[in-house]
Amino acid sequence: MKAHVYVTMKKTVLDPQGATIARALNSMGHPEIASVRQGKYFVIELADGTSKAEAAANLDKIALEVLSNPVIEEYRVEVLD
Amino acid sequence: MKAHVYVTMKKTVLDPQGATIARALNSMGHPEIASVRQGKYFVIELADGTSKAEAAANLDKIALEVLSNPVIEEYRVEVLD
């Protein structure tokens, strides 16, 4: 089974890296880019025999405790088949 | 309009960061994690008045030339409404 975890800065937290990318793109002839926010993206492969419910619960815990910093980041877990 | 760009290492390229996360999770009591690959994730806001086709074409160019390193990485662009 496969799962995706997306970690992004909370909307209220400044993302200087994303702002820099947006500014660079604007100056490179892409004025249509209004803003960029950068996040992390994890593709996780689970061992065979893990149930979908078990995987979702474990990954939620992993995303909260290991993959993200809950003070400034938010995450989204997506369990695929 | 909003778009997401996902950048990941090509499958043939070693991802030591992902391997380290997988090993750490295994030793933290998550033996069900078989592998982890880490990528980047960009949330891009486009100026009003950009058409969906135009956005898709521009973002494909941006993802290839700016956001990814096509030698070792692959990308996926997703234009939302």
mmCIF file of N, CA and C in Angstrom, chain B residues 4-59:
data_model
loop_
_atom_site.group_PDB
_atom_site.id
_atom_site.type_symbol
_atom_site.label_atom_id
_atom_site.label_comp_id
_atom_site.label_asym_id
_atom_site.label_seq_id
_atom_site.Cartn_x
_atom_site.Cartn_y
_atom_site.Cartn_z
ATOM 1 N N HIS B 4 -0.836 23.063 -7.975
ATOM 2 C CA HIS B 4 0.129 22.327 -7.158
ATOM 3 C C HIS B 4 1.197 21.757 -8.076
ATOM 4 N N VAL B 5 2.450 21.844 -7.646
ATOM 5 C CA VAL B 5 3.535 21.194 -8.382
ATOM 6 C C VAL B 5 4.245 20.260 -7.404
ATOM 7 N N TYR B 6 4.395 19.012 -7.803
ATOM 8 C CA TYR B 6 5.068 18.003 -6.984
ATOM 9 C C TYR B 6 6.380 17.648 -7.656
ATOM 10 N N VAL B 7 7.464 17.718 -6.924
ATOM 11 C CA VAL B 7 8.769 17.367 -7.473
ATOM 12 C C VAL B 7 9.334 16.226 -6.632
ATOM 13 N N THR B 8 9.649 15.107 -7.287
ATOM 14 C CA THR B 8 10.253 13.981 -6.563
ATOM 15 C C THR B 8 11.485 13.496 -7.319
ATOM 16 N N MET B 9 12.366 12.840 -6.594
ATOM 17 C CA MET B 9 13.511 12.184 -7.209
ATOM 18 C C MET B 9 13.006 11.125 -8.186
ATOM 19 N N LYS B 10 13.688 10.939 -9.283
ATOM 20 C CA LYS B 10 13.361 9.827 -10.176
ATOM 21 C C LYS B 10 13.531 8.512 -9.431
ATOM 22 N N LYS B 11 12.773 7.506 -9.831
ATOM 23 C CA LYS B 11 12.797 6.213 -9.122
ATOM 24 C C LYS B 11 14.189 5.594 -9.120
ATOM 25 N N THR B 12 14.979 5.879 -10.158
ATOM 26 C CA THR B 12 16.306 5.281 -10.269
ATOM 27 C C THR B 12 17.363 6.013 -9.442
ATOM 28 N N VAL B 13 16.979 7.158 -8.858
ATOM 29 C CA VAL B 13 17.949 7.955 -8.096
ATOM 30 C C VAL B 13 17.799 7.647 -6.610
ATOM 31 N N LEU B 14 18.906 7.434 -5.951
ATOM 32 C CA LEU B 14 18.913 7.143 -4.521
ATOM 33 C C LEU B 14 18.397 8.349 -3.731
ATOM 34 N N ASP B 15 17.578 8.101 -2.717
ATOM 35 C CA ASP B 15 17.077 9.197 -1.883
ATOM 36 C C ASP B 15 17.509 8.942 -0.446
ATOM 37 N N PRO B 16 18.715 9.356 -0.068
ATOM 38 C CA PRO B 16 19.230 9.021 1.265
ATOM 39 C C PRO B 16 18.401 9.636 2.396
ATOM 40 N N GLN B 17 17.806 10.811 2.142
ATOM 41 C CA GLN B 17 16.983 11.463 3.166
ATOM 42 C C GLN B 17 15.745 10.609 3.474
ATOM 43 N N GLY B 18 15.101 10.140 2.407
ATOM 44 C CA GLY B 18 13.935 9.281 2.589
ATOM 45 C C GLY B 18 14.312 7.981 3.279
ATOM 46 N N ALA B 19 15.459 7.401 2.877
ATOM 47 C CA ALA B 19 15.895 6.137 3.481
ATOM 48 C C ALA B 19 16.152 6.323 4.970
ATOM 49 N N THR B 20 16.710 7.461 5.347
ATOM 50 C CA THR B 20 16.977 7.741 6.761
ATOM 51 C C THR B 20 15.680 7.851 7.547
ATOM 52 N N ILE B 21 14.686 8.530 6.967
ATOM 53 C CA ILE B 21 13.388 8.661 7.637
ATOM 54 C C ILE B 21 12.762 7.281 7.821
ATOM 55 N N ALA B 22 12.836 6.440 6.781
ATOM 56 C CA ALA B 22 12.244 5.099 6.870
ATOM 57 C C ALA B 22 12.923 4.304 7.981
ATOM 58 N N ARG B 23 14.258 4.374 8.031
ATOM 59 C CA ARG B 23 15.001 3.634 9.059
ATOM 60 C C ARG B 23 14.639 4.138 10.450
ATOM 61 N N ALA B 24 14.535 5.475 10.576
ATOM 62 C CA ALA B 24 14.187 6.051 11.879
ATOM 63 C C ALA B 24 12.798 5.588 12.301
ATOM 64 N N LEU B 25 11.846 5.596 11.372
ATOM 65 C CA LEU B 25 10.483 5.169 11.721
ATOM 66 C C LEU B 25 10.452 3.696 12.113
ATOM 67 N N ASN B 26 11.217 2.861 11.404
ATOM 68 C CA ASN B 26 11.278 1.438 11.758
ATOM 69 C C ASN B 26 11.780 1.261 13.182
ATOM 70 N N SER B 27 12.796 2.021 13.544
ATOM 71 C CA SER B 27 13.374 1.864 14.881
ATOM 72 C C SER B 27 12.511 2.534 15.949
ATOM 73 N N MET B 28 11.525 3.333 15.523
ATOM 74 C CA MET B 28 10.640 3.992 16.492
ATOM 75 C C MET B 28 9.340 3.218 16.682
ATOM 76 N N GLY B 29 9.320 1.972 16.230
ATOM 77 C CA GLY B 29 8.131 1.161 16.443
ATOM 78 C C GLY B 29 7.137 1.205 15.300
ATOM 79 N N HIS B 30 7.616 1.490 14.112
ATOM 80 C CA HIS B 30 6.741 1.436 12.929
ATOM 81 C C HIS B 30 7.337 0.499 11.879
ATOM 82 N N PRO B 31 7.329 -0.819 12.172
ATOM 83 C CA PRO B 31 7.935 -1.766 11.225
ATOM 84 C C PRO B 31 7.151 -1.853 9.913
ATOM 85 N N GLU B 32 5.920 -1.301 9.874
ATOM 86 C CA GLU B 32 5.095 -1.416 8.660
ATOM 87 C C GLU B 32 5.552 -0.468 7.550
ATOM 88 N N ILE B 33 6.478 0.455 7.877
ATOM 89 C CA ILE B 33 6.956 1.393 6.860
ATOM 90 C C ILE B 33 8.026 0.703 6.014
ATOM 91 N N ALA B 34 7.747 0.470 4.743
ATOM 92 C CA ALA B 34 8.695 -0.236 3.880
ATOM 93 C C ALA B 34 9.682 0.742 3.242
ATOM 94 N N SER B 35 9.210 1.891 2.805
ATOM 95 C CA SER B 35 10.136 2.874 2.243
ATOM 96 C C SER B 35 9.514 4.271 2.252
ATOM 97 N N VAL B 36 10.389 5.277 2.284
ATOM 98 C CA VAL B 36 9.941 6.667 2.253
ATOM 99 C C VAL B 36 10.771 7.385 1.193
ATOM 100 N N ARG B 37 10.128 8.171 0.374
ATOM 101 C CA ARG B 37 10.854 9.048 -0.547
ATOM 102 C C ARG B 37 10.346 10.461 -0.312
ATOM 103 N N GLN B 38 11.294 11.397 -0.169
ATOM 104 C CA GLN B 38 10.885 12.764 0.113
ATOM 105 C C GLN B 38 10.959 13.615 -1.146
ATOM 106 N N GLY B 39 9.957 14.456 -1.318
ATOM 107 C CA GLY B 39 9.960 15.383 -2.445
ATOM 108 C C GLY B 39 9.578 16.775 -2.006
ATOM 109 N N LYS B 40 9.430 17.661 -2.986
ATOM 110 C CA LYS B 40 9.018 19.029 -2.698
ATOM 111 C C LYS B 40 7.624 19.238 -3.252
ATOM 112 N N TYR B 41 6.966 20.215 -2.685
ATOM 113 C CA TYR B 41 5.566 20.430 -2.997
ATOM 114 C C TYR B 41 5.366 21.935 -3.039
ATOM 115 N N PHE B 42 4.861 22.453 -4.127
ATOM 116 C CA PHE B 42 4.670 23.896 -4.259
ATOM 117 C C PHE B 42 3.193 24.207 -4.454
ATOM 118 N N VAL B 43 2.672 25.142 -3.668
ATOM 119 C CA VAL B 43 1.304 25.626 -3.854
ATOM 120 C C VAL B 43 1.434 26.993 -4.511
ATOM 121 N N ILE B 44 0.948 27.110 -5.739
ATOM 122 C CA ILE B 44 1.145 28.334 -6.511
ATOM 123 C C ILE B 44 -0.190 29.004 -6.765
ATOM 124 N N GLU B 45 -0.236 30.274 -6.434
ATOM 125 C CA GLU B 45 -1.450 31.065 -6.649
ATOM 126 C C GLU B 45 -1.221 31.881 -7.907
ATOM 127 N N LEU B 46 -2.161 31.798 -8.862
ATOM 128 C CA LEU B 46 -2.007 32.549 -10.112
ATOM 129 C C LEU B 46 -2.921 33.766 -10.109
ATOM 130 N N ALA B 47 -2.482 34.822 -10.800
ATOM 131 C CA ALA B 47 -3.266 36.055 -10.858
ATOM 132 C C ALA B 47 -4.611 35.774 -11.525
ATOM 133 N N ASP B 48 -5.646 36.508 -11.109
ATOM 134 C CA ASP B 48 -6.961 36.386 -11.750
ATOM 135 C C ASP B 48 -6.827 36.711 -13.230
ATOM 136 N N GLY B 49 -7.622 36.034 -14.041
ATOM 137 C CA GLY B 49 -7.603 36.334 -15.468
ATOM 138 C C GLY B 49 -6.678 35.418 -16.253
ATOM 139 N N THR B 50 -5.918 34.556 -15.533
ATOM 140 C CA THR B 50 -5.083 33.578 -16.238
ATOM 141 C C THR B 50 -5.973 32.411 -16.661
ATOM 142 N N SER B 51 -5.909 32.018 -17.911
ATOM 143 C CA SER B 51 -6.742 30.887 -18.345
ATOM 144 C C SER B 51 -6.108 29.581 -17.889
ATOM 145 N N LYS B 52 -6.916 28.545 -17.798
ATOM 146 C CA LYS B 52 -6.424 27.263 -17.293
ATOM 147 C C LYS B 52 -5.361 26.677 -18.232
ATOM 148 N N ALA B 53 -5.581 26.808 -19.543
ATOM 149 C CA ALA B 53 -4.631 26.248 -20.516
ATOM 150 C C ALA B 53 -3.298 26.991 -20.453
ATOM 151 N N GLU B 54 -3.396 28.304 -20.355
ATOM 152 C CA GLU B 54 -2.206 29.149 -20.266
ATOM 153 C C GLU B 54 -1.436 28.811 -18.976
ATOM 154 N N ALA B 55 -2.178 28.680 -17.885
ATOM 155 C CA ALA B 55 -1.551 28.350 -16.603
ATOM 156 C C ALA B 55 -0.834 27.013 -16.689
ATOM 157 N N ALA B 56 -1.492 26.016 -17.277
ATOM 158 C CA ALA B 56 -0.900 24.682 -17.362
ATOM 159 C C ALA B 56 0.394 24.724 -18.176
ATOM 160 N N ALA B 57 0.381 25.444 -19.301
ATOM 161 C CA ALA B 57 1.571 25.525 -20.151
ATOM 162 C C ALA B 57 2.708 26.248 -19.433
ATOM 163 N N ASN B 58 2.373 27.395 -18.807
ATOM 164 C CA ASN B 58 3.404 28.161 -18.097
ATOM 165 C C ASN B 58 3.989 27.361 -16.940
ATOM 166 N N LEU B 59 3.120 26.686 -16.192
ATOM 167 C CA LEU B 59 3.591 25.961 -15.012
ATOM 168 C C LEU B 59 4.441 24.762 -15.401
#
